[in-house]
């Protein structure tokens, strides 16, 4: 059929379908229609649905007689009043069906957020429903099913947000709304019967103390690294010989495993504290905040220095030449032209280390540095998963919020200096 | 006046500018022409000390340029480059105000100067002052680049392939603008190009460079008529010589009495344009007008005579 019979640019498949269109639906044509049906399917939506349905099948809540014994999984039907549980299942199935089909991203985002809100309320209600009155030892935690549903709907929302390409300011506003909603639920006491918040309730002062330490370590180390890294980056940009040496050294530091680096610093700092007059008075010792801060600083230096160098090297050569030719001094050129144009890249470096350090600080608890890691390691020691989560959940939330906010700032600045 | 005296520039033993001496008279346009790698840009960049010479001296109005700090010297010399090099994060007004700001002018004086320059380049200040460079067309960006170079009213303007990135139509317009502005302001312009056509069109004097050496420095007519070396002759192109010669003269200087038919030719057009018009329309003569008045005719014979090599 193909050989010699068709016109020179004959494409097998399409032409026969068109030719026989008038008579009946040929095989190829009906396949076409089927294909179009398939195209209405959202590929990521399929994944979301698979995860969501698995979540429905797994236990929604976990009931434990006390905080350290293994739990007993309970499905949605057992976790809530029958009416509410059926409504919840209906809402979940409906949202998953929305995820499956391609349509308006705004509607998808709204459906996803709505499902997340319902999930948040339901898990609190389940805890209230399952917790026996007059029993302070029993614990109700979200089960694997809840976490999978959370993952599924978060994926759906993230995908819709990516497609919407919201402006930076709106992304930050959305983050504020989500955080506000979580704050409102916490304040209302709806989640108070969840095991995580029971752990919190029994150690609230310690929680806020460690939160403060966590923030000081993460932001402090990044601040110091920024103050030291940007000038070092400028120096490496100006002095070519220095560039390779400095960047290679920092590269090696970056490859030291974090636990090892924290440990390695104990001996030298203990020596400094013992032998340098006044060192111990300003808080330097083998364990505690000082080694944690130094290790985090060391990790932060490479991304900031290298992004400063890359950002400065990326400034258009003609622009730099024009600035010189106009009679700007080296300092004026650096401050007025080169640094502002390199700023988006430098800020990206700062964003990387801030998110990285918010996570890394948890390990600092091992050497007495404090932070949310304290709960993580205590929880591992006591095999109390709720306590581990009390350390991990705020850490993840903090890193996520920092990433969203700094991404928005970087994008806002890049828009301003477009065409560089 | 710019005096370049026995200038040499070498990098690691390779000489890119080789014992060049030339004097650029005030209020003229001198064009440095050469192929890439001829050292023409390096020579120009030594005038505002973007490149420091290995040996030799450059004097501006009798003063050695090494007597003042480089950045101070550069603020007194306009500098415009190919692709304009506008600062992408600054508005048009901020870009133009660069050198006046460096010189510490008062704010009101800077604002007035920015508006004046935008007007000079036929850009409406109200419309363009607050635009960002990426919101401008290529031609507009180029004009802002030259306006910025002229902002502090320098006596000297250095231009490195200023029209290289423009399409032919906009380039021709930009060249006319530059000639008009130079006549108006009397700025001494040193312009680097690889395009002999552009050099002949713009230059009062042309310096031809090859492999770091200055081959010839003379007025365009002399370069066309008696090229100093075969390389200079090649650069002009033997088949284009008569037309290039005609392009240096205006119709108004060669009118004859009489009448002729057909569409008139403007007196300020070049003889090359007139010759082309006559050949194309198949006439032996055409009327010449100035300000709408017919003032005589230009003949094919006169054009052909003037295109011949002067004896």
XYZ file of C-alpha atoms in Angstrom:
731
model
C 0.000 0.000 0.000
C 2.850 2.346 0.832
C 5.227 1.658 -1.988
C 4.645 3.930 -4.950
C 0.961 4.521 -4.281
C 1.149 7.712 -2.219
C 2.299 11.240 -2.965
C 5.960 12.061 -2.276
C 5.366 13.176 1.322
C 2.856 10.477 2.105
C 2.774 9.737 5.811
C 1.448 6.292 6.688
C -1.375 6.330 9.219
C -2.837 9.762 8.732
C -3.743 9.717 5.053
C -5.733 6.469 4.973
C -7.723 7.636 7.981
C -8.700 10.838 6.203
C -9.520 9.036 2.987
C -11.936 6.593 4.564
C -13.455 9.209 6.899
C -16.583 9.601 4.790
C -17.456 5.920 4.723
C -16.910 4.701 8.231
C -14.584 5.025 11.157
C -11.485 3.148 10.100
C -9.295 1.384 12.610
C -6.765 4.211 12.555
C -9.417 6.861 13.120
C -10.958 5.164 16.116
C -7.483 4.702 17.527
C -7.069 8.443 17.102
C -10.152 9.161 19.156
C -9.010 6.763 21.820
C -5.676 8.548 21.859
C -7.406 11.879 22.365
C -9.254 10.394 25.334
C -5.946 9.341 26.775
C -4.553 12.822 26.265
C -7.242 14.148 28.588
C -5.544 12.149 31.329
C -3.103 14.020 33.554
C 0.090 11.943 33.776
C 1.063 13.227 37.213
C -2.611 12.838 38.193
C -2.279 9.089 37.604
C 0.587 8.984 40.093
C -1.396 11.141 42.538
C -4.362 8.768 42.252
C -2.243 5.653 42.747
C -0.639 7.155 45.863
C -4.011 8.396 47.100
C -5.781 5.060 46.613
C -2.935 3.259 48.385
C -3.358 5.796 51.170
C -7.056 4.990 51.382
C -6.270 1.306 51.759
C -3.709 1.804 54.547
C -4.542 2.723 58.178
C -5.546 6.359 58.581
C -4.689 6.542 62.280
C -2.392 4.684 64.635
C -3.552 3.862 68.130
C -1.069 3.005 70.879
C -1.724 2.157 74.513
C 1.319 4.281 75.454
C 3.957 6.295 73.651
C 6.539 3.573 73.026
C 4.647 0.389 72.211
C 3.996 -0.512 68.558
C 0.685 0.827 67.357
C -2.474 -0.648 65.922
C -3.579 0.706 62.535
C -7.145 1.899 62.148
C -8.822 2.636 58.826
C -10.891 5.722 58.053
C -14.151 3.962 58.855
C -12.908 3.145 62.333
C -11.297 6.504 62.926
C -14.377 8.688 62.575
C -18.140 8.590 63.036
C -19.647 6.598 60.191
C -21.251 9.636 58.530
C -18.088 11.717 58.659
C -15.883 8.850 57.530
C -18.063 8.230 54.487
C -18.034 11.940 53.672
C -14.228 11.996 54.021
C -13.825 9.003 51.701
C -16.162 10.653 49.191
C -14.172 13.899 49.308
C -10.889 12.048 48.812
C -12.202 9.991 45.881
C -13.711 13.090 44.281
C -10.439 15.023 44.567
C -8.454 12.119 43.153
C -10.859 12.009 40.212
C -10.214 15.738 39.656
C -6.496 15.073 39.744
C -6.842 12.436 37.041
C -8.286 14.710 34.338
C -6.595 17.670 32.654
C -8.197 21.007 33.232
C -7.780 24.465 34.695
C -4.791 24.648 37.082
C -6.510 27.137 39.411
C -9.416 24.743 39.978
C -6.955 21.913 40.577
C -5.015 23.972 43.077
C -8.231 24.885 44.908
C -9.376 21.250 44.975
C -5.982 20.156 46.290
C -5.921 22.802 49.024
C -9.498 21.935 49.983
C -8.567 18.249 50.257
C -5.530 19.120 52.389
C -7.726 21.218 54.700
C -10.272 18.421 55.022
C -7.434 15.974 55.732
C -6.018 18.289 58.425
C -9.403 18.621 60.116
C -10.116 14.890 59.803
C -6.863 13.804 61.439
C -7.651 16.051 64.431
C -11.194 14.722 64.594
C -9.885 11.149 64.402
C -7.581 11.797 67.344
C -10.474 13.207 69.360
C -12.668 10.272 68.376
C -10.131 7.571 69.180
C -8.631 8.946 72.384
C -10.366 7.326 75.336
C -11.417 9.862 77.932
C -9.643 9.631 81.302
C -6.577 7.910 79.720
C -3.432 9.994 79.595
C -1.139 7.269 78.298
C -2.921 6.376 75.082
C -1.537 7.966 71.940
C -3.198 8.560 68.557
C -0.872 9.369 65.659
C -1.520 9.846 61.939
C -1.083 6.528 60.154
C 0.645 5.605 56.915
C -2.615 6.197 55.043
C -2.766 9.802 56.251
C 0.836 10.496 55.237
C 0.301 9.025 51.767
C -2.871 11.084 51.256
C -0.948 14.159 52.443
C 1.780 13.378 49.908
C -0.738 12.827 47.102
C -2.594 16.105 47.611
C 0.638 18.046 48.198
C 1.908 16.736 44.868
C -1.331 17.838 43.224
C -1.087 21.336 44.703
C 2.631 21.686 43.891
C 2.031 20.639 40.302
C -0.841 23.107 39.896
C 1.276 25.883 41.431
C 4.147 25.130 39.059
C 1.785 25.364 36.099
C 0.239 28.589 37.341
C 3.656 30.334 37.444
C 2.479 32.628 40.196
C 4.356 35.866 40.718
C 6.812 35.785 43.660
C 4.638 38.001 45.862
C 1.640 35.678 45.444
C 3.692 32.625 46.311
C 4.773 34.256 49.577
C 1.177 35.297 50.252
C 0.015 31.726 49.693
C 2.692 30.470 52.082
C 1.483 32.991 54.686
C -2.118 31.779 54.274
C -1.094 28.127 54.694
C 1.028 28.910 57.773
C -1.811 31.043 59.147
C -4.268 28.176 58.670
C -1.937 25.737 60.452
C -1.509 28.282 63.261
C -5.267 28.654 63.537
C -5.796 24.889 63.814
C -3.068 24.660 66.470
C -4.597 27.569 68.403
C -8.107 26.078 68.198
C -6.921 22.916 69.928
C -8.327 20.639 67.232
C -5.033 18.748 67.032
C -4.452 18.658 70.804
C -5.187 14.936 71.044
C -2.620 14.059 68.375
C 0.412 12.305 69.830
C 2.777 14.878 68.323
C 1.102 17.695 70.234
C 0.921 15.628 73.398
C 4.712 15.338 73.162
C 4.834 19.080 72.630
C 2.527 19.786 75.568
C 4.756 17.887 77.949
C 7.862 19.846 76.885
C 6.680 23.171 75.543
C 9.379 25.336 77.238
C 12.147 23.055 75.940
C 10.591 23.151 72.467
C 10.777 26.924 72.220
C 14.243 26.986 73.733
C 15.498 24.518 71.105
C 13.612 26.382 68.384
C 15.519 29.525 69.308
C 18.841 27.685 69.275
C 17.943 26.104 65.942
C 17.204 29.478 64.365
C 20.308 31.080 65.852
C 22.527 28.267 64.554
C 20.975 28.158 61.073
C 20.630 31.901 60.429
C 23.757 32.820 62.417
C 26.001 30.462 60.483
C 24.594 31.672 57.152
C 24.964 35.316 58.211
C 28.601 34.836 59.195
C 29.271 32.820 56.042
C 27.689 35.581 53.935
C 29.759 38.280 55.606
C 32.932 36.275 55.054
C 32.016 34.531 51.798
C 31.054 37.505 49.632
C 34.325 39.411 50.211
C 36.254 36.164 49.719
C 34.311 35.586 46.499
C 35.097 39.108 45.293
C 38.771 38.523 46.069
C 38.733 35.229 44.132
C 37.053 37.017 41.210
C 39.703 39.706 41.112
C 42.741 37.491 41.796
C 42.705 34.580 39.394
C 45.561 32.713 41.109
C 43.629 32.602 44.374
C 40.441 31.342 42.739
C 41.384 27.704 42.115
C 43.138 27.336 45.471
C 40.259 28.705 47.546
C 37.504 26.900 45.657
C 39.353 23.562 45.797
C 39.954 23.884 49.533
C 36.288 24.663 50.162
C 35.326 21.763 47.919
C 37.326 19.404 50.131
C 35.633 20.803 53.260
C 32.275 20.177 51.602
C 33.105 16.491 51.115
C 33.773 15.826 54.837
C 30.726 14.001 56.253
C 28.835 16.335 58.577
C 28.996 14.089 61.628
C 32.751 13.711 61.150
C 33.247 17.466 60.858
C 31.286 18.090 64.034
C 33.377 15.449 65.789
C 36.686 16.657 64.342
C 36.171 20.098 65.816
C 35.800 18.872 69.402
C 39.514 18.360 70.076
C 40.935 21.605 68.638
C 38.210 23.750 70.192
C 38.627 22.095 73.577
C 42.338 22.909 73.301
C 41.568 26.533 72.376
C 39.138 26.845 75.287
C 41.726 25.514 77.703
C 44.770 27.400 76.418
C 43.655 30.698 74.905
C 42.869 33.245 77.610
C 39.310 34.518 77.414
C 38.215 31.955 74.808
C 36.020 30.009 77.182
C 34.506 33.262 78.470
C 33.032 34.027 75.027
C 31.499 30.561 74.806
C 34.159 28.566 72.978
C 34.386 24.950 74.095
C 34.828 21.475 72.591
C 31.132 20.793 72.562
C 28.104 23.042 72.381
C 27.195 25.931 70.163
C 30.716 26.992 69.084
C 31.780 23.848 67.194
C 28.293 23.581 65.690
C 28.458 27.145 64.428
C 31.959 26.677 63.028
C 31.061 23.453 61.209
C 27.909 24.967 59.729
C 29.915 28.038 58.700
C 32.486 25.829 56.964
C 29.744 24.073 55.006
C 28.134 27.352 54.012
C 31.283 28.929 52.649
C 31.643 27.013 49.365
C 28.193 27.725 47.878
C 28.397 31.393 48.807
C 31.970 31.937 47.586
C 31.505 29.980 44.381
C 28.174 31.629 43.565
C 29.724 35.048 44.171
C 32.559 34.202 41.756
C 30.198 32.710 39.163
C 27.766 35.622 39.485
C 30.515 38.214 39.029
C 32.077 36.324 36.111
C 28.649 36.162 34.504
C 28.259 39.936 34.293
C 28.299 40.955 30.620
C 31.844 41.921 29.585
C 30.640 44.889 27.525
C 28.836 46.293 30.562
C 32.004 46.006 32.655
C 34.073 47.558 29.852
C 31.595 50.436 29.540
C 31.748 51.021 33.298
C 35.560 51.216 33.164
C 35.501 53.386 30.068
C 33.080 55.854 31.704
C 35.603 56.406 34.476
C 34.234 54.374 37.375
C 36.866 53.406 39.920
C 37.209 49.699 40.746
C 35.138 50.237 43.894
C 32.386 52.157 42.108
C 32.232 49.516 39.403
C 31.975 46.720 41.968
C 29.275 48.381 44.074
C 27.199 49.985 41.307
C 27.462 47.500 38.478
C 29.030 44.130 39.200
C 27.506 43.241 42.580
C 23.943 44.350 41.718
C 24.049 42.345 38.486
C 25.510 39.299 40.257
C 23.036 39.536 43.144
C 20.490 36.960 41.919
C 23.226 34.326 41.628
C 24.740 35.259 45.015
C 21.309 35.103 46.666
C 20.744 31.685 45.119
C 23.908 30.557 46.916
C 22.617 31.973 50.196
C 19.290 30.219 49.649
C 21.047 26.905 49.105
C 23.056 27.135 52.330
C 20.148 28.426 54.420
C 17.928 25.490 53.464
C 20.889 23.120 53.816
C 21.841 24.461 57.260
C 18.290 24.399 58.639
C 18.466 20.644 58.021
C 22.087 20.193 59.122
C 21.530 21.890 62.479
C 19.638 18.786 63.641
C 22.957 16.887 63.620
C 24.538 19.590 65.795
C 22.488 18.183 68.693
C 24.941 15.247 68.734
C 27.729 17.489 70.032
C 25.495 19.430 72.383
C 24.745 22.240 69.973
C 21.014 22.084 70.667
C 18.227 22.716 68.159
C 15.350 20.495 67.042
C 17.832 17.651 66.631
C 17.680 17.221 70.419
C 14.145 15.808 70.085
C 15.119 13.669 67.123
C 17.962 11.980 68.983
C 15.984 11.692 72.246
C 13.144 10.142 70.295
C 15.446 7.634 68.602
C 16.892 6.767 72.018
C 13.467 6.174 73.528
C 12.023 4.584 70.346
C 9.350 7.265 70.586
C 8.550 8.178 66.994
C 6.313 11.057 68.060
C 9.259 12.733 69.714
C 11.331 12.245 66.542
C 8.549 13.934 64.593
C 8.425 16.796 67.084
C 11.990 17.563 65.996
C 11.635 16.696 62.322
C 8.338 18.344 61.370
C 9.276 21.914 62.425
C 12.685 21.481 60.734
C 11.083 20.486 57.442
C 8.515 23.300 57.726
C 11.235 25.859 58.429
C 13.382 24.718 55.493
C 10.369 24.736 53.197
C 9.289 28.236 54.209
C 12.857 29.548 53.862
C 13.114 28.038 50.372
C 9.819 29.566 49.200
C 10.616 33.029 50.570
C 14.193 33.165 49.259
C 13.158 31.805 45.851
C 10.593 34.588 45.647
C 13.222 37.211 46.540
C 15.696 35.855 43.971
C 13.039 35.861 41.250
C 11.848 39.360 42.134
C 15.409 40.695 41.870
C 16.055 38.825 38.621
C 12.938 40.361 37.059
C 14.246 43.821 37.912
C 17.649 43.281 36.329
C 16.393 41.374 33.296
C 18.418 41.583 30.127
C 21.707 41.347 32.000
C 44.156 67.655 19.587
C 45.357 64.129 20.299
C 49.030 63.418 19.681
C 50.070 59.795 19.581
C 53.854 59.554 19.626
C 55.739 56.339 18.886
C 53.270 54.085 20.745
C 54.069 50.399 21.208
C 51.945 47.763 22.900
C 53.086 44.174 23.276
C 51.651 41.240 25.193
C 54.155 38.536 26.184
C 56.466 39.418 23.328
C 53.741 39.756 20.683
C 53.571 43.309 19.399
C 49.980 44.320 18.658
C 50.643 48.048 18.178
C 53.988 48.730 16.571
C 55.578 52.205 16.796
C 52.573 54.238 15.739
C 52.594 58.036 15.613
C 49.687 60.139 14.458
C 48.043 63.449 15.287
C 44.292 63.810 15.408
C 43.228 67.418 14.754
C 40.523 68.927 17.003
C 36.864 68.973 15.918
C 37.368 66.240 13.295
C 36.361 62.626 12.871
C 39.276 60.252 12.505
C 38.473 56.669 11.657
C 40.835 53.795 12.378
C 40.234 50.988 9.870
C 41.685 47.522 9.814
C 40.883 43.831 9.827
C 40.348 42.065 13.136
C 43.629 41.628 14.968
C 45.132 44.698 13.313
C 45.500 46.448 16.679
C 42.988 49.202 15.871
C 40.904 48.726 19.018
C 44.011 48.459 21.196
C 45.290 51.741 19.751
C 41.993 53.474 20.544
C 41.800 52.009 24.049
C 45.216 53.451 24.863
C 43.803 56.966 24.406
C 41.638 56.613 27.543
C 44.095 54.253 29.215
C 41.855 51.184 29.162
C 45.105 49.723 27.828
C 48.456 51.026 29.063
C 51.110 51.328 26.308
C 54.367 49.423 26.592
C 56.231 52.518 25.416
C 55.529 55.866 23.808
C 53.449 58.879 24.769
C 49.943 60.127 24.168
C 49.153 63.808 24.708
C 45.744 65.468 24.723
C 45.925 69.228 24.092
C 49.625 69.066 24.961
C 49.118 67.285 28.283
C 50.493 63.773 28.846
C 47.550 61.502 29.655
C 49.564 59.845 32.408
C 49.526 63.102 34.380
C 46.024 62.437 35.734
C 44.546 59.274 37.308
C 43.049 56.989 34.659
C 39.489 57.244 36.010
C 39.632 61.060 35.911
C 40.935 61.004 32.342
C 38.136 58.644 31.288
C 35.435 60.893 32.741
C 36.653 63.632 30.382
C 36.550 61.360 27.317
C 33.316 59.964 25.903
C 33.287 56.205 25.335
C 30.763 54.284 23.221
C 31.126 50.625 22.225
C 29.531 48.070 19.956
C 26.378 46.623 21.496
C 26.200 49.836 23.545
C 27.094 48.253 26.973
C 24.161 49.935 28.710
C 23.749 49.022 32.385
C 20.752 46.658 32.282
C 19.573 47.375 35.842
C 19.491 51.170 35.371
C 16.875 53.269 33.593
C 17.701 55.260 30.467
C 18.023 58.432 32.569
C 20.338 56.745 35.091
C 22.476 55.372 32.265
C 22.867 58.769 30.626
C 23.590 60.379 34.003
C 26.504 58.006 34.724
C 29.427 60.363 34.121
C 27.715 63.588 35.361
C 26.971 61.703 38.593
C 30.589 60.536 38.870
C 31.621 64.147 38.415
C 29.267 65.202 41.202
C 26.910 67.426 39.229
C 23.839 68.812 40.963
C 20.667 66.780 40.582
C 18.724 69.480 38.735
C 21.609 70.020 36.318
C 21.805 66.273 35.623
C 18.064 66.032 34.960
C 18.164 68.964 32.560
C 21.163 67.441 30.769
C 19.461 64.052 30.405
C 16.390 65.652 28.837
C 18.553 67.779 26.558
C 20.450 64.724 25.285
C 17.296 62.656 24.773
C 15.951 65.546 22.703
C 19.185 65.741 20.729
C 18.763 62.076 19.786
C 15.090 62.539 18.882
C 13.792 60.544 21.842
C 10.897 62.052 23.802
C 12.224 62.523 27.377
C 8.831 61.978 29.029
C 8.465 58.690 27.186
C 11.999 57.319 27.447
C 13.467 58.674 30.698
C 12.163 55.836 32.872
C 12.472 52.944 30.439
C 14.830 50.059 31.085
C 17.405 49.207 28.370
C 15.690 45.900 27.501
C 12.531 47.838 26.656
C 14.312 49.680 23.811
C 14.926 48.680 20.198
C 18.493 48.082 19.025
C 18.653 51.497 17.357
C 17.343 53.244 20.465
C 19.828 51.421 22.679
C 22.650 52.535 20.397
C 21.493 56.172 20.559
C 21.293 56.024 24.348
C 24.812 54.566 24.357
C 26.131 57.570 22.402
C 24.030 60.014 24.461
C 25.558 58.541 27.622
C 29.053 58.975 26.164
C 28.326 62.643 25.437
C 26.583 63.354 28.765
C 29.319 65.359 30.437
C 30.098 67.292 27.259
C 33.501 65.719 26.521
C 35.810 67.251 23.900
C 36.771 63.789 22.722
C 34.559 60.815 21.913
C 35.983 57.324 21.398
C 33.764 54.891 19.525
C 34.519 51.184 19.068
C 32.457 49.737 16.178
C 29.464 51.757 17.426
C 27.176 50.711 14.587
C 28.338 47.102 14.274
C 25.212 45.557 15.780
C 22.681 47.560 13.745
C 20.893 46.542 10.574
C 21.837 48.506 7.406
C 18.862 50.890 7.401
C 19.195 51.878 11.062
C 22.990 52.032 10.674
C 22.739 54.588 7.860
C 20.396 56.719 10.003
C 22.711 56.438 13.016
C 25.682 57.530 10.869
C 23.797 60.624 9.645
C 22.815 61.450 13.237
C 26.409 61.146 14.354
C 27.627 63.470 11.574
C 24.936 66.040 12.451
C 25.740 65.912 16.162
C 29.469 66.157 15.530
C 28.922 69.271 13.345
C 26.716 70.759 16.056
C 28.961 70.007 19.060
C 32.394 70.097 17.384
C 33.492 66.981 19.286
C 36.748 65.295 18.255
C 35.768 61.729 17.399
C 38.026 58.700 17.107
C 36.065 55.818 15.627
C 37.209 52.244 15.080
C 35.642 50.136 12.319
C 36.475 47.303 9.962
C 34.159 48.760 7.310
C 35.971 50.936 4.726
C 32.639 52.208 3.411
C 31.773 53.537 6.877
C 35.278 55.004 7.238
C 35.013 56.923 3.943
C 31.520 58.096 4.779
C 32.283 59.361 8.291
C 35.979 60.184 8.410
C 37.695 63.500 7.858
C 40.827 61.414 8.095
C 41.326 57.662 7.896
C 44.080 55.647 9.559
C 44.560 52.232 7.963
C 46.156 49.603 10.212
C 47.395 46.081 9.552
C 49.275 43.721 11.873
C 49.906 46.471 14.399
C 51.390 48.907 11.880
C 49.941 52.166 10.595
C 49.951 51.860 6.806
C 48.458 55.212 5.851
C 46.879 58.157 7.631
C 45.273 60.605 5.230
C 42.051 62.156 3.982
C 39.610 59.746 2.300
C 40.205 61.105 -1.214
C 43.934 60.572 -0.913
C 43.468 57.039 0.445
C 41.237 56.204 -2.531
C 43.391 57.865 -5.169
C 46.815 56.892 -3.950
C 46.738 54.010 -1.504
C 50.097 53.645 0.234
C 50.297 49.862 0.010
C 48.566 47.047 -1.900
C 46.768 46.151 1.369
C 45.145 49.615 1.533
C 44.130 49.287 -2.127
C 42.601 45.869 -1.375
C 40.666 47.294 1.548
C 39.138 49.943 -0.718
C 38.478 47.433 -3.489
C 39.571 48.338 -7.018
C 36.126 47.981 -8.601
C 34.564 50.380 -6.089
C 37.178 53.133 -6.370
C 35.327 55.512 -8.752
C 32.131 55.257 -6.762
C 33.870 55.779 -3.434
C 35.516 58.873 -4.904
C 32.144 60.180 -6.073
C 30.650 59.527 -2.635
C 32.988 62.158 -1.173
C 31.563 65.030 -3.235
C 28.166 66.672 -3.138
C 25.946 67.454 -6.114
C 25.687 71.109 -5.063
C 29.397 71.649 -5.835
C 29.087 70.560 -9.460
C 25.879 72.073 -10.872
C 25.717 73.449 -14.361
C 23.266 75.925 -15.817
C 20.446 74.555 -17.980
C 17.275 72.545 -17.683
C 16.528 68.859 -17.525
C 13.485 66.633 -17.207
C 12.476 64.056 -14.672
C 12.584 63.891 -10.877
C 15.027 66.346 -9.302
C 18.079 65.499 -7.181
C 18.777 67.271 -3.878
C 21.888 69.455 -3.837
C 23.199 67.814 -0.632
C 23.087 64.321 -2.156
C 26.452 62.786 -3.031
C 27.597 62.530 -6.632
C 27.503 58.771 -6.234
C 23.770 58.899 -5.553
C 23.250 61.308 -8.472
C 25.308 59.116 -10.839
C 23.361 56.040 -9.792
C 20.055 57.885 -10.269
C 21.045 59.094 -13.753
C 22.225 55.645 -14.869
C 19.097 53.985 -13.571
C 16.644 56.452 -15.055
C 18.535 56.528 -18.356
C 18.886 60.330 -18.372
C 21.974 62.313 -19.337
C 21.080 65.133 -16.924
C 18.753 65.820 -14.002
C 17.520 69.034 -12.340
C 19.065 69.905 -8.979
C 17.022 71.473 -6.207
C 17.998 73.162 -2.972
C 15.258 73.973 -0.451
C 12.652 73.265 -3.141
C 14.169 75.716 -5.675
C 15.664 74.396 -8.901
C 19.215 75.738 -9.064
C 20.594 73.996 -12.174
C 21.389 70.550 -13.515
C 23.856 67.750 -12.893
C 25.062 65.826 -15.930
C 26.087 62.237 -16.445
C 29.213 63.486 -18.209
C 30.261 65.574 -15.202
C 29.799 62.593 -12.868
C 31.778 60.300 -15.148
C 34.545 62.888 -15.424
C 34.755 63.352 -11.683
C 34.822 59.591 -11.086
C 38.047 59.293 -13.058
C 41.353 59.085 -11.216
C 42.646 62.663 -10.737
C 45.815 63.306 -12.790
